[in-house]
Structure formats: structure tokens, C-alpha cells
Amino acid sequence: MAAAEQDVKELRKLWGGFWSSRVLLTANNLGVFDRLRTPKTADALARTTGTDKRALEILLDALTGLGLLRKAAGYYLNSSMASRFLVQGSPYYQGDIIRHADALWKRWSDLDAVIRTGRPSRRSRDHRSFIKGMHNIAAFKAPGVIGALALKGVRKALDLGGGPGTYSMEMARRKIDVTLFDLPDTIKIAKGIIKESGVSTVGFHSGDILKDPLTGRYDLIFMSQFLHAFSAKDCARIISKCKKALTPGGIIAIHEFFIDRNRTAPPQAALFSVNMLVNTPGGRCYPPAEMKQWLKQLGFKGIKETMLEDTVLVSGRKPK
């Protein structure tokens, strides 16, 4: 009976996980954390946010229980975690990716229909929050990921599908002549992010990788968490284009979430494949073995994988 009770508790964590998620998403949407840099009562905060005082107070108490706020004598204040990650302007701000998660919430609500039809959700996307959210996440990873690349002899690089340009900026800081390639709407957002960062040496190329050629020649073509948005067939097409754009001996480097051969572990990666199911016609997480096979079939040499934390680098060289 004790074992069954424990199993039920674990099951409850799975089906009830959305409670805390929804509380955080709503608080972020309302700008709660930006307003609680100084202590405020629920009544005062309700007036500034245009919300119901009773409803907001219940939300604030839940946020306090989750460790995101502190409460004393009827006043609420950001916890150290909220101050560091949830207040706009902080160096490690995560509010954009949380805003993107709110859009994903709506699309994931179509999962029943997606499974029945095999087609992604048709709900609209918040593209700006998505791109800025990618920067929220990549800002932590970029130094370690770029540092793990074999950069000796790399003078020109292409950040393919580079989104906000976080990895482009990291390469530029290492004196590499880097070009960011992405869709026109994404490039517009990336230019703003890069300008704010103070990096002035990143080049830009707008295009659609499935339709447009890659111009120029590069010593390194880097793709971070880009190929998971495409079918395996399209991934092979993209890598083939990359090979043509590489200099002899040039490196292709694919940075993706790690998932095992069975595509079932770690659980977060398996769930990310569901995210791709909901949001793309053919994307999913790809195991390193599958990515290495693409490179092998296209004639790349020196193929290897490098494990990072929850991600993996798969790389190879174009023959000289």
C-alpha cells in the first residue's frame, strides 16, 4: 500500500505540474515581478495592474509558496531568484522565454488533435518572444558551447539559423568573422539584440535555408538547436548545402539537445520532441548516432560527438 501511495504521488506530480507553470506564466504576463522590486501590498499591486484584489492576493500567495516572492506584514517582494531572472533589465532575464512558453501553452492544448492528425497546431505564434527567449537561454550556454568547438584556423564562420545571434556574438568576441543566416523577420530582431550588446562585427544574411543557396565560403558552419525543427530528409538537404559552402577542411558543427538511441531519455528531450510535433510539420530530437550518419553519408571525415551538459555537439570536416 505504501508503495502504491508513493506511485500515486509521483503520478500527481505529472498531471498537476501545470498548476505552478500557469501561476508563473500569468504573473509574468501581468508584470508582477517588475512591480515588486520594492514591497507592495496586494491592494496596491491590484490597482497598478488593473486586476481583482482577491484574485491577485491568492496568486501572490501561491508565488510566495513557490519561492518566487517573499511576504511579510501583508507586503510582497521579489525573492532573490525572481530579482535575478524575472525582472526586465537583469543580465540573466528569462521573461521572454516564459512569455514564449505562454504561447506554447496554447499550442500544446491542441495536442489531442495533433496526435490524431499528425499536423502541428495552427494557432498563431509570438515570434518576437520566441527569438528573444532563445537569447535568454543561449546567454548561459554560448561561452561553453563555442569554447568546445575546434576553432584553430577558423577565420570565417556562418551561424546558420542563429536566431537572436547569441552564438554569433560569442564567435565575434573571439575575433572570428561571423555571419548570421536566418529568416528576414528573425534578422530584424537579432539586429536589435546584437546592437544592445555592443557587438558591432556580426554580418547578416536573410534567407530561407530550404529555398535559398548559401553564398560565400566558410571555415566553420555552426547550427545550434536548429535542425530539430526539420524532418530528417530536410536535415540531410541542409547539411548537403553546408558542405558546398565550406572551405576544404572546413568544419560543420551541429549543437542539439541530447537524446539517446531509443529517443526516450532523458525525459526532457523526449518531451521536446513532442514540442516539435506540436509546432513543426516534421521536426523532432535526433540522437547523435543519427546525426553522425548524415555526415558520414555526405562524405564528412573526422566525425565526432562531444557531450556538454544537456546538449551534444556533433561535428565533422569536409575533405581537403
Coordinates of C-alpha atoms in Angstrom, one line a residue:
M1 CA 0.0 0.0 0.0
A2 CA 2.9 2.4 0.9
A3 CA 4.5 1.8 -2.5
A4 CA 1.2 2.4 -4.3
E5 CA 0.7 5.6 -2.4
Q6 CA 4.1 6.8 -3.4
D7 CA 3.5 6.0 -7.0
V8 CA 0.2 7.9 -6.9
K9 CA 2.1 10.9 -5.5
E10 CA 4.6 10.7 -8.4
L11 CA 1.7 10.5 -10.8
R12 CA 0.1 13.5 -9.2
K13 CA 3.3 15.5 -9.9
L14 CA 2.9 14.7 -13.6
W15 CA -0.7 15.6 -14.0
G16 CA -0.5 18.6 -11.6
G17 CA 2.7 20.1 -12.9
F18 CA 0.7 22.6 -14.9
W19 CA -0.5 24.4 -11.8
S20 CA 2.8 26.0 -10.9
S21 CA 3.5 26.7 -14.6
R22 CA 0.3 28.6 -15.1
V23 CA 0.8 30.7 -12.0
L24 CA 4.3 31.7 -13.2
L25 CA 3.1 32.4 -16.8
T26 CA 0.3 34.6 -15.6
A27 CA 2.5 36.5 -13.1
N28 CA 5.0 37.2 -15.9
N29 CA 2.2 38.3 -18.2
L30 CA 0.9 40.8 -15.6
G31 CA 4.4 42.2 -14.9
V32 CA 4.2 41.2 -11.3
F33 CA 7.9 40.8 -10.8
D34 CA 8.8 44.1 -12.4
R35 CA 6.5 45.9 -10.0
L36 CA 7.7 44.0 -6.9
R37 CA 11.3 45.3 -6.9
T38 CA 10.0 47.2 -3.9
P39 CA 7.5 45.9 -1.3
K40 CA 3.8 46.4 -2.1
T41 CA 0.5 45.2 -0.7
A42 CA -1.9 43.1 -2.8
D43 CA -4.3 46.1 -2.8
A44 CA -1.7 48.5 -4.2
L45 CA -0.5 46.0 -6.8
A46 CA -4.1 45.2 -7.9
R47 CA -4.6 48.9 -8.6
T48 CA -1.5 49.3 -10.7
T49 CA -2.1 46.0 -12.7
G50 CA -5.9 46.6 -13.1
T51 CA -6.7 43.2 -11.5
D52 CA -9.1 41.9 -8.9
K53 CA -7.6 42.3 -5.4
R54 CA -8.8 39.0 -4.0
A55 CA -7.7 37.1 -7.1
L56 CA -4.3 38.7 -7.2
E57 CA -3.7 38.1 -3.5
I58 CA -4.3 34.4 -4.0
L59 CA -1.9 34.4 -6.9
L60 CA 0.7 36.3 -4.9
D61 CA 0.4 33.8 -2.0
A62 CA 0.9 30.9 -4.5
L63 CA 4.0 32.7 -5.9
T64 CA 5.3 33.0 -2.3
G65 CA 4.8 29.4 -1.7
L66 CA 6.7 28.6 -4.9
G67 CA 9.7 30.6 -3.6
L68 CA 9.3 33.4 -6.1
L69 CA 8.1 36.1 -3.7
R70 CA 8.5 36.9 0.0
K71 CA 5.7 38.0 2.2
A72 CA 5.8 40.0 5.5
A73 CA 3.2 42.0 7.3
G74 CA 0.9 41.9 4.2
Y75 CA 3.6 43.2 1.8
Y76 CA 5.1 41.2 -1.1
L77 CA 8.6 41.4 -2.5
N78 CA 10.6 39.5 -5.1
S79 CA 12.8 36.7 -3.9
S80 CA 16.4 36.7 -4.9
M81 CA 15.5 34.2 -7.7
A82 CA 12.8 36.5 -9.1
S83 CA 15.1 39.5 -8.8
R84 CA 17.8 37.8 -10.8
F85 CA 15.8 36.1 -13.5
L86 CA 12.3 37.7 -13.8
V87 CA 12.9 41.5 -13.7
Q88 CA 13.4 43.2 -17.1
G89 CA 16.9 44.6 -17.5
S90 CA 18.6 42.0 -15.3
P91 CA 21.6 40.3 -17.1
Y92 CA 20.0 36.9 -16.9
Y93 CA 16.4 37.9 -17.6
Q94 CA 14.2 34.9 -18.5
G95 CA 10.9 36.7 -19.0
D96 CA 11.0 36.4 -22.8
I97 CA 11.3 32.6 -22.8
I98 CA 8.5 32.4 -20.2
R99 CA 6.3 34.6 -22.4
H100 CA 7.1 32.2 -25.3
A101 CA 6.0 29.4 -23.0
D102 CA 2.7 31.1 -22.6
A103 CA 2.2 30.9 -26.4
L104 CA 3.4 27.2 -26.3
W105 CA 0.7 26.6 -23.6
K106 CA -2.0 27.4 -26.1
R107 CA -0.4 25.3 -28.9
W108 CA 0.2 22.3 -26.6
S109 CA -3.5 22.5 -25.7
D110 CA -4.1 21.2 -29.3
L111 CA -2.0 18.0 -28.6
D112 CA -5.1 15.7 -28.8
A113 CA -5.8 17.0 -32.3
V114 CA -2.1 16.9 -33.3
I115 CA -1.8 13.2 -32.4
R116 CA -5.0 12.4 -34.3
T117 CA -4.0 14.2 -37.5
G118 CA -0.2 14.3 -37.4
R119 CA -0.3 18.0 -38.2
P120 CA 1.0 20.8 -35.9
S121 CA -1.1 23.3 -34.1
R122 CA -2.3 26.2 -36.3
R123 CA -2.5 28.7 -33.5
S124 CA -0.5 31.9 -34.1
R125 CA 2.9 32.3 -32.6
D126 CA 4.6 35.2 -30.8
H127 CA 7.8 35.2 -32.9
R128 CA 9.5 38.1 -31.0
S129 CA 9.1 36.4 -27.6
F130 CA 10.4 33.2 -29.2
I131 CA 13.6 34.8 -30.6
K132 CA 14.3 36.9 -27.6
G133 CA 13.6 33.8 -25.4
M134 CA 16.2 31.9 -27.3
H135 CA 18.6 34.6 -26.3
N136 CA 17.6 34.3 -22.6
I137 CA 18.6 30.6 -22.8
A138 CA 21.6 30.8 -25.0
A139 CA 23.3 33.6 -23.0
F140 CA 24.1 30.9 -20.4
K141 CA 25.3 28.3 -22.8
A142 CA 27.2 30.3 -25.5
P143 CA 30.7 30.6 -23.9
G144 CA 30.9 26.9 -23.1
V145 CA 29.5 25.7 -26.4
I146 CA 31.7 27.9 -28.6
G147 CA 34.6 27.1 -26.4
A148 CA 34.1 23.4 -27.1
L149 CA 34.5 23.9 -30.9
A150 CA 37.8 23.3 -32.7
L151 CA 38.4 26.9 -33.7
K152 CA 42.0 26.8 -34.6
G153 CA 42.3 28.1 -38.2
V154 CA 38.7 29.3 -38.3
R155 CA 38.6 32.8 -39.7
K156 CA 35.1 32.9 -41.3
A157 CA 32.1 31.3 -39.8
L158 CA 28.4 31.0 -40.6
D159 CA 25.9 30.8 -37.8
L160 CA 23.1 29.0 -39.6
G161 CA 19.6 29.5 -38.2
G162 CA 21.3 31.5 -35.5
G163 CA 18.1 33.2 -34.3
P164 CA 18.9 36.0 -31.9
G165 CA 22.7 35.9 -32.7
T166 CA 23.9 34.9 -29.2
Y167 CA 26.4 32.4 -30.6
S168 CA 27.4 34.8 -33.4
M169 CA 28.3 37.4 -30.8
E170 CA 30.3 34.8 -28.9
M171 CA 32.3 34.0 -32.0
A172 CA 32.7 37.7 -32.9
R173 CA 34.2 38.2 -29.4
R174 CA 36.8 35.6 -30.3
K175 CA 37.8 37.6 -33.4
I176 CA 36.0 35.4 -35.9
D177 CA 34.4 37.0 -39.0
V178 CA 30.9 35.6 -38.5
T179 CA 27.7 35.9 -40.5
L180 CA 24.2 35.2 -39.0
F181 CA 21.8 33.5 -41.5
D182 CA 18.1 33.4 -40.7
L183 CA 14.7 34.4 -41.9
P184 CA 14.2 38.1 -42.5
D185 CA 11.8 38.7 -39.6
T186 CA 14.3 37.0 -37.3
I187 CA 17.2 39.0 -38.6
K188 CA 15.3 42.2 -37.7
I189 CA 15.0 41.1 -34.1
A190 CA 18.6 39.8 -33.9
K191 CA 20.0 43.2 -35.1
G192 CA 18.3 44.9 -32.1
I193 CA 19.6 42.3 -29.7
I194 CA 23.2 42.5 -31.1
K195 CA 23.1 46.3 -31.1
E196 CA 22.1 46.4 -27.5
S197 CA 25.0 44.0 -26.7
G198 CA 27.6 46.4 -28.1
V199 CA 29.0 43.8 -30.6
S200 CA 29.4 45.5 -34.0
T201 CA 31.2 43.0 -36.1
V202 CA 28.4 40.4 -36.9
G203 CA 27.3 40.2 -40.5
F204 CA 23.8 39.3 -41.6
H205 CA 22.2 37.2 -44.4
S206 CA 18.5 36.9 -44.7
G207 CA 17.1 33.8 -46.4
D208 CA 15.3 30.5 -46.2
I209 CA 17.7 27.6 -46.0
L210 CA 15.3 25.2 -47.7
K211 CA 14.9 27.6 -50.7
D212 CA 17.9 29.8 -50.9
P213 CA 21.6 29.0 -51.7
L214 CA 24.4 29.6 -49.2
T215 CA 26.7 32.2 -50.6
G216 CA 30.3 32.6 -49.6
R217 CA 32.8 30.2 -48.2
Y218 CA 33.3 29.4 -44.6
D219 CA 35.8 27.6 -42.4
L220 CA 33.0 26.8 -39.9
I221 CA 29.3 26.4 -40.3
F222 CA 27.6 26.2 -36.9
M223 CA 24.0 25.2 -36.2
S224 CA 22.6 25.4 -32.7
Q225 CA 19.3 23.8 -31.9
F226 CA 18.2 24.4 -35.5
L227 CA 17.9 21.0 -37.2
H228 CA 15.3 19.7 -34.7
A229 CA 12.7 22.0 -36.5
F230 CA 13.1 19.9 -39.7
S231 CA 12.4 16.4 -40.9
A232 CA 15.3 14.0 -41.3
K233 CA 15.1 14.4 -45.1
D234 CA 15.3 18.2 -44.9
C235 CA 18.2 17.9 -42.4
A236 CA 20.2 16.0 -45.0
R237 CA 19.4 18.6 -47.6
I238 CA 20.6 21.4 -45.3
I239 CA 23.8 19.6 -44.5
S240 CA 24.5 19.0 -48.2
K241 CA 24.2 22.7 -48.8
C242 CA 26.6 23.4 -45.9
K243 CA 29.2 21.0 -47.4
K244 CA 29.2 23.0 -50.6
A245 CA 29.7 26.3 -48.7
L246 CA 32.6 25.0 -46.6
T247 CA 36.2 25.5 -47.5
P248 CA 38.3 22.3 -47.9
G249 CA 38.9 21.0 -44.4
G250 CA 36.1 23.2 -43.1
I251 CA 34.1 22.2 -40.1
I252 CA 30.4 21.6 -39.7
A253 CA 29.2 21.6 -36.1
I254 CA 25.6 20.7 -35.0
H255 CA 24.6 21.6 -31.5
E256 CA 21.4 19.9 -30.3
F257 CA 19.6 18.6 -27.2
F258 CA 21.0 15.1 -26.3
I259 CA 18.6 12.2 -26.7
D260 CA 19.5 8.5 -26.6
R261 CA 19.2 6.0 -29.4
N262 CA 15.8 4.9 -28.3
R263 CA 14.6 8.5 -28.3
T264 CA 13.2 8.1 -24.8
A265 CA 15.8 9.6 -22.4
P266 CA 16.4 11.9 -20.9
P267 CA 12.7 12.6 -20.4
Q268 CA 13.0 16.4 -21.2
A269 CA 14.4 15.6 -24.6
A270 CA 11.6 13.2 -25.4
L271 CA 9.1 15.9 -24.3
F272 CA 10.9 18.3 -26.5
S273 CA 10.2 16.0 -29.5
V274 CA 6.5 16.5 -28.5
N275 CA 7.1 20.2 -28.6
M276 CA 8.4 19.9 -32.2
L277 CA 5.4 17.7 -33.1
V278 CA 3.1 20.4 -31.9
N279 CA 5.0 23.2 -33.6
T280 CA 6.5 21.8 -36.8
P281 CA 5.5 19.6 -39.7
G282 CA 8.4 17.2 -39.4
G283 CA 10.8 18.1 -36.6
R284 CA 11.9 16.1 -33.5
C285 CA 15.0 15.4 -31.4
Y286 CA 17.7 13.5 -33.2
P287 CA 20.2 11.1 -31.5
P288 CA 23.9 11.7 -32.1
A289 CA 24.2 8.5 -34.0
E290 CA 21.6 9.6 -36.5
M291 CA 23.3 13.0 -37.0
K292 CA 26.7 11.3 -37.4
Q293 CA 25.2 9.1 -40.0
W294 CA 24.0 12.1 -42.1
L295 CA 27.6 13.4 -42.0
K296 CA 29.1 10.1 -42.9
Q297 CA 26.7 9.6 -45.9
L298 CA 27.7 13.1 -47.2
G299 CA 31.4 12.3 -47.0
F300 CA 32.5 14.2 -43.9
K301 CA 35.6 13.0 -42.1
G302 CA 36.7 13.0 -38.5
I303 CA 33.2 12.8 -37.3
K304 CA 32.8 13.0 -33.5
E305 CA 30.4 13.9 -30.8
T306 CA 31.1 16.0 -27.7
M307 CA 28.8 15.8 -24.7
L308 CA 28.2 19.1 -22.9
E309 CA 25.6 19.3 -20.1
D310 CA 22.1 18.5 -21.6
T311 CA 23.3 19.1 -25.1
V312 CA 25.7 17.5 -27.6
L313 CA 28.0 18.7 -30.4
V314 CA 28.3 16.6 -33.5
S315 CA 31.0 17.7 -35.9
G316 CA 32.9 16.7 -39.0
R317 CA 35.3 18.1 -41.6
K318 CA 34.9 18.5 -45.3
P319 CA 37.7 16.5 -47.0
K320 CA 40.6 18.6 -48.4

